[in-house]
Tab-separated table of C-alpha atoms in Angstrom:
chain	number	residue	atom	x	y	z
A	252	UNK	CA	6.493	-15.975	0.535
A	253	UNK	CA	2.947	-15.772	-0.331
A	254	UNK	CA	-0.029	-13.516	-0.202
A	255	UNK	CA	-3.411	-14.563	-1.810
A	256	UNK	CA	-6.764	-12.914	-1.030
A	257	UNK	CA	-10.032	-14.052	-2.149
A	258	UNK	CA	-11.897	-13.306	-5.257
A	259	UNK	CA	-13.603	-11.047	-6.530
A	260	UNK	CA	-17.320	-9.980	-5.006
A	261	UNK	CA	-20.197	-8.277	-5.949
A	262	UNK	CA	-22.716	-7.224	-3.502
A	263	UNK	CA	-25.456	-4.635	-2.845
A	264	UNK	CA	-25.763	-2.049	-0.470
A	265	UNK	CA	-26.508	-3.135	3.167
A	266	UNK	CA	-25.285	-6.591	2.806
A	267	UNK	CA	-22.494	-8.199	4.740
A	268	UNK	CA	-19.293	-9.075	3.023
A	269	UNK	CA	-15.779	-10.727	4.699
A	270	UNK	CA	-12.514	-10.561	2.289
A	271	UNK	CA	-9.535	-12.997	3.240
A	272	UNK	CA	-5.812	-12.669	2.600
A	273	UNK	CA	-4.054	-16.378	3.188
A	274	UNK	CA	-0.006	-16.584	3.451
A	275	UNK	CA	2.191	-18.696	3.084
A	276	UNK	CA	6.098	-19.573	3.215
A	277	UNK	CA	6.826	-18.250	6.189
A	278	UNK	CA	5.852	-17.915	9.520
A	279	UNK	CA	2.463	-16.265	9.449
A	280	UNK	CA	2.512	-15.054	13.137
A	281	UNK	CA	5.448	-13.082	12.957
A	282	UNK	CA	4.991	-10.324	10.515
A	283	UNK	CA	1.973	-7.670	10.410
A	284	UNK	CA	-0.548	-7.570	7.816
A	285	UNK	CA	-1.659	-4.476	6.498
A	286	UNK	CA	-4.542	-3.651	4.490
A	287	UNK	CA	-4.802	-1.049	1.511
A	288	UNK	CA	-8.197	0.699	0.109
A	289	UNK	CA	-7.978	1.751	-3.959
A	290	UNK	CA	-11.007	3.307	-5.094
A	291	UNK	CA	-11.584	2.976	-8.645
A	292	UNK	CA	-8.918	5.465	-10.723
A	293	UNK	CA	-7.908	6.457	-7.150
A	294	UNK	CA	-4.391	6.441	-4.810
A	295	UNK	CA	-3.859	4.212	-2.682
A	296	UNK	CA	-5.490	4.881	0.917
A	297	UNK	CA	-4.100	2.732	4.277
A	298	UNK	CA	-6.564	1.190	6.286
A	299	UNK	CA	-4.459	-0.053	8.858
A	300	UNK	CA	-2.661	-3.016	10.420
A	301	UNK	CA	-3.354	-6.544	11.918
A	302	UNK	CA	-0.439	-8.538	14.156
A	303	UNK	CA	-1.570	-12.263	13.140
A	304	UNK	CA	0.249	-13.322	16.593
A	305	UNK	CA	-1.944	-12.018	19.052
A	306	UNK	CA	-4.710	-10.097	16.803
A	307	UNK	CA	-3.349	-6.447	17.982
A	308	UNK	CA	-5.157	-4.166	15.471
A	309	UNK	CA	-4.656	-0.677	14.500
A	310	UNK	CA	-7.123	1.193	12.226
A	311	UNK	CA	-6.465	4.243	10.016
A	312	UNK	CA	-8.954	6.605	11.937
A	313	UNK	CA	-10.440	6.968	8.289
A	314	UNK	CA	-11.600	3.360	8.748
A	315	UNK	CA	-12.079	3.016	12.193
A	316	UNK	CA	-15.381	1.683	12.882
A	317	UNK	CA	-15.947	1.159	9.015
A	318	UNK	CA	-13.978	-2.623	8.823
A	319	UNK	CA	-13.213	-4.974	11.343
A	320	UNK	CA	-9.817	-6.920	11.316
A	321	UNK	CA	-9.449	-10.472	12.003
A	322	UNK	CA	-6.437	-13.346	11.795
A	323	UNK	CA	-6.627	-17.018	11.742
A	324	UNK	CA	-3.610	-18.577	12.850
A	325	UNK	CA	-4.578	-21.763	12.322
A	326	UNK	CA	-5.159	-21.046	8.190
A	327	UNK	CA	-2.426	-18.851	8.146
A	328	UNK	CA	-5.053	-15.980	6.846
A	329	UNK	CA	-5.832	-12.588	7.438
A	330	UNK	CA	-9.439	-11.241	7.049
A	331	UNK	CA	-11.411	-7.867	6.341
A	332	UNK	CA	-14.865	-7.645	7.091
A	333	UNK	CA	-17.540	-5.290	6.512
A	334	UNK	CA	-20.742	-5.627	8.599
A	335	UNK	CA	-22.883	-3.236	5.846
A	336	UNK	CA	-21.715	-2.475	2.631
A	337	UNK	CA	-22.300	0.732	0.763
A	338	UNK	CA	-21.619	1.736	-2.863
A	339	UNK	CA	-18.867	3.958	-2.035
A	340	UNK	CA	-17.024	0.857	-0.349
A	341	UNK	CA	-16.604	-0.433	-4.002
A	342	UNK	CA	-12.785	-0.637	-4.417
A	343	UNK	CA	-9.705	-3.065	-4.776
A	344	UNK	CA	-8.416	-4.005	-1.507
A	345	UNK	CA	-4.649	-5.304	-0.853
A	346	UNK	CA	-2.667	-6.937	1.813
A	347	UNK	CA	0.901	-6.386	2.613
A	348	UNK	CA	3.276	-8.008	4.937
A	349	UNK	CA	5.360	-5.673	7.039
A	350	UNK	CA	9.328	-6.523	6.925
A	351	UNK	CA	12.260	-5.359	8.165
A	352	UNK	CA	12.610	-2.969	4.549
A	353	UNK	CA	8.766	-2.294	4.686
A	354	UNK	CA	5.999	-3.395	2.403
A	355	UNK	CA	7.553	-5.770	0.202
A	356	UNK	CA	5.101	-8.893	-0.432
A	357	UNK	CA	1.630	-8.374	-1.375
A	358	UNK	CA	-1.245	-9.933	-2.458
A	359	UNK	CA	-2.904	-10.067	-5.624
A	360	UNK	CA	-5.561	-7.991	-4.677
A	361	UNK	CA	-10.081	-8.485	-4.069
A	362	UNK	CA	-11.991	-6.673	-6.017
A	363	UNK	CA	-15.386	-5.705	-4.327
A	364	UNK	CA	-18.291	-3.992	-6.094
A	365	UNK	CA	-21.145	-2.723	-4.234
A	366	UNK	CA	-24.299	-1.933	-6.659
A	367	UNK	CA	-27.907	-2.646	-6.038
B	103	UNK	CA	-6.207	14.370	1.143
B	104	UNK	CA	-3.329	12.749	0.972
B	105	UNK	CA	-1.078	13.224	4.201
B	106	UNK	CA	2.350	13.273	1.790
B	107	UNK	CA	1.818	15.680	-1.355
B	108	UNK	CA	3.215	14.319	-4.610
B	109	UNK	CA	2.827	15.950	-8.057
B	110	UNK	CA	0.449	14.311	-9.897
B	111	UNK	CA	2.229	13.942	-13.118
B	112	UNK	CA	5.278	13.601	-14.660
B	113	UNK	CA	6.901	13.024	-18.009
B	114	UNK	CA	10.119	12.619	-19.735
B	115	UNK	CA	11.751	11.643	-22.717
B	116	UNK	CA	13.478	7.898	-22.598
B	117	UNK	CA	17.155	8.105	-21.519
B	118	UNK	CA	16.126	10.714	-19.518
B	119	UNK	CA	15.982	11.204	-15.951
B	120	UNK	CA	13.205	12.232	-14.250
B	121	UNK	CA	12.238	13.095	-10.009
B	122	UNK	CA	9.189	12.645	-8.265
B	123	UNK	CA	8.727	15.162	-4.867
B	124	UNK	CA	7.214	13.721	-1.909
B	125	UNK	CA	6.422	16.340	0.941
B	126	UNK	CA	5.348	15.913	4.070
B	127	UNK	CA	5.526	17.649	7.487
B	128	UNK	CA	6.536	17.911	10.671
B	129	UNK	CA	4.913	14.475	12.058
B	130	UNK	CA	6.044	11.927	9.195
B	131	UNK	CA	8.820	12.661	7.074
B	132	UNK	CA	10.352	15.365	9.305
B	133	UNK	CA	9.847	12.904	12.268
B	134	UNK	CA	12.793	11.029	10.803
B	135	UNK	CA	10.570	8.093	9.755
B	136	UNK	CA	11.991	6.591	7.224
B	137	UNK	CA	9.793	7.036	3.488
B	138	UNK	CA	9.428	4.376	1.059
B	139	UNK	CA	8.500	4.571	-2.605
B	140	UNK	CA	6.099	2.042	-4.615
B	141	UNK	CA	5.729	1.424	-8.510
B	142	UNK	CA	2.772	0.088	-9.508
B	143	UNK	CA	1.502	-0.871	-13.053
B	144	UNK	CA	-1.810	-0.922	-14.499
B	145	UNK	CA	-3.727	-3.602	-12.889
B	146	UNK	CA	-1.370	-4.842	-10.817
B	147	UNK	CA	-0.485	-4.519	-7.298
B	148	UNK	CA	1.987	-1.836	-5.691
B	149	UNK	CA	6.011	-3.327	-6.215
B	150	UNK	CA	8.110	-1.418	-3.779
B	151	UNK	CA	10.857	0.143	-5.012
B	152	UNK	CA	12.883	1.850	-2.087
B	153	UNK	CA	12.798	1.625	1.496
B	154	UNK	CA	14.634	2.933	4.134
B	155	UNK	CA	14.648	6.622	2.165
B	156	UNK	CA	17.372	5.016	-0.312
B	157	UNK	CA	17.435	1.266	-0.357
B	158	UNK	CA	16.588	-0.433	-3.129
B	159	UNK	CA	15.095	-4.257	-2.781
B	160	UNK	CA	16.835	-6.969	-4.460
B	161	UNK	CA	16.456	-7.182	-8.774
B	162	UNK	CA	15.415	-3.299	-8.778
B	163	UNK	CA	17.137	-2.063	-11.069
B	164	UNK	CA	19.838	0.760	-10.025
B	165	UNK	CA	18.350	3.560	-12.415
B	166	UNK	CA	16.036	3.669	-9.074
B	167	UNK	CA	17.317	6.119	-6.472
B	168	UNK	CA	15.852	7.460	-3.659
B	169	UNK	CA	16.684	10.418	-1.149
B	170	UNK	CA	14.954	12.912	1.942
B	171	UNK	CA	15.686	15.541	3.048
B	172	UNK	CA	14.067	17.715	6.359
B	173	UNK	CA	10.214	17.042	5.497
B	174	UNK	CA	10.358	16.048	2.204
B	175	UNK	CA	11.957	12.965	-0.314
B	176	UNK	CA	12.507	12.289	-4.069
B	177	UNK	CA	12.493	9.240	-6.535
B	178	UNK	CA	15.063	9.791	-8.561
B	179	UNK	CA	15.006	7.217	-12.026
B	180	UNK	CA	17.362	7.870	-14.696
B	181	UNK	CA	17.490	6.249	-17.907
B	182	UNK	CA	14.077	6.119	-18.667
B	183	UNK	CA	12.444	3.228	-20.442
B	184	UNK	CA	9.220	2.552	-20.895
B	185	UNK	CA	8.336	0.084	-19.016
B	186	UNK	CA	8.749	2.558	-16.286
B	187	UNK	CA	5.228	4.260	-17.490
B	188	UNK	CA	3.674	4.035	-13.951
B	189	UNK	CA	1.995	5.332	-10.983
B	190	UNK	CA	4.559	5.854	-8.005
B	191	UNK	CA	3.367	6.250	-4.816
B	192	UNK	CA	5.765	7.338	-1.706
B	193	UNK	CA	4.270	6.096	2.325
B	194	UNK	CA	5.658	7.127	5.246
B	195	UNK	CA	4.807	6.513	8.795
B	196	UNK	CA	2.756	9.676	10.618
B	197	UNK	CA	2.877	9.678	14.457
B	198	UNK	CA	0.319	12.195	14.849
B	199	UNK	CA	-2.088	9.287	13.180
B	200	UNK	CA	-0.671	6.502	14.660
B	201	UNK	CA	-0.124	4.922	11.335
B	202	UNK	CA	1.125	4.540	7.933
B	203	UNK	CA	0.005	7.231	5.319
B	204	UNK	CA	0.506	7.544	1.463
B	205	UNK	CA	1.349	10.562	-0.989
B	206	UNK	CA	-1.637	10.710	-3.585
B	207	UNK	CA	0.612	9.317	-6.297
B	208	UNK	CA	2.058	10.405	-9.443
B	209	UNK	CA	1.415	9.265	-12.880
B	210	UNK	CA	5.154	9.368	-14.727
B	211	UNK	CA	4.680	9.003	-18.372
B	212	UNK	CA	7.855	7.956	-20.795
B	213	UNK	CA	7.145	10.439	-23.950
């Protein structure tokens, strides 16, 4: 089992962005994706959760309206998007799959910086 | 602010054992929902090291140990090395928010 996101961006305030998590060995329909938020020297903050199956999305009401969740079963890959970017969205952003024991696989982690 | 409440640091001597307090409330932890516990090293991404309150995944090592109790759990690791200089985070799921939530983390330093 695999999770790998996108790399790293760098983009200024007001401008679009889309971040992508792609799995792999196993059955990408079947597990939820979650998505993590960690502000530079910060915790970690949960953003909320994606069923790749049939797109059900829950948001953390911290991020509701603030990202958009999407899923691609045909790439096998999981997407964040954010429709206008501002400096305090500059973070490192994870995805996890949800198992039967919880969080175990993530990915890498994006890296997006948002500076004019 | 962090739904779960964790110290933020902690320190010990190797060989020692150190806990890390996770407290929550009435909606998450005391809800019976069951609190896992993540390690995660500098740059890197979190590596979880219980589940279910007490499990520990596959090649983590048994120093690890995990327990709750009413509205609050602990990460117990004895034997200290260093390589267990870390931040540890616990998560839990909150029903009043409909989701998962995470303690604000601790920073456990090996002296």
């Amino acid at each position: 089992v695999q999770l790998v996101q996108s790399g790293a961006e760098v983009k200024k305030p007001g401008e679009s962005l889309k971040i992508s998590c792609k799995g792999s060995g196993y059955s990408f329909t079947s597990n939820w994706i979650g998505w993590v938020r960690q502000m530079p020297g910060k915790g970690l903050e949960w953003m909320g959760i994606i069923y790749p199956g049939d797109s059900d999305t829950r948001y953390s009401p911290s991020f509701q309206g603030q990202v958009s969740f999407s899923a691609d079963k045909s790439t096998s890959t999981a997407y964040v998007q954010w429709s206008s970017l501002k400096a305090s969205d500059t973070a490192m952003y994870y995805c996890a799959r949800l198992d039967s024991s919880g969080w175990y696989y993530w990915g890498q982690g994006t890296l997006v910086t948002v500076s004019s | 602010q962090p739904v779960l409440t964790q110290p933020p640091s902690v320190s010990g001597a190797p060989g020692q054992r150190v806990t890390i307090s996770c407290t929550g409330s009435s909606s998450n932890i005391g809800a019976g929902y069951n609190v896992l516990w993540y390690q995660q090293l500098p740059g890197t991404a979190p590596k979880l090291v219980i589940y279910g309150n007490s499990n520990r995944p596959s090649g983590v090592p048994a120093r690890f140990s995990g327990s709750k109790s009413g509205t609050s759990a602990s990460l117990g690791i004895t034997g200290l090395q260093a390589e267990d200089e870390a931040d540890y985070y616990c998560q839990s799921y909150d029903s009043s928010l409909s989701g998962w939530v995470f303690g604000g983390g601790t920073k456990l330093t090996v002296l």
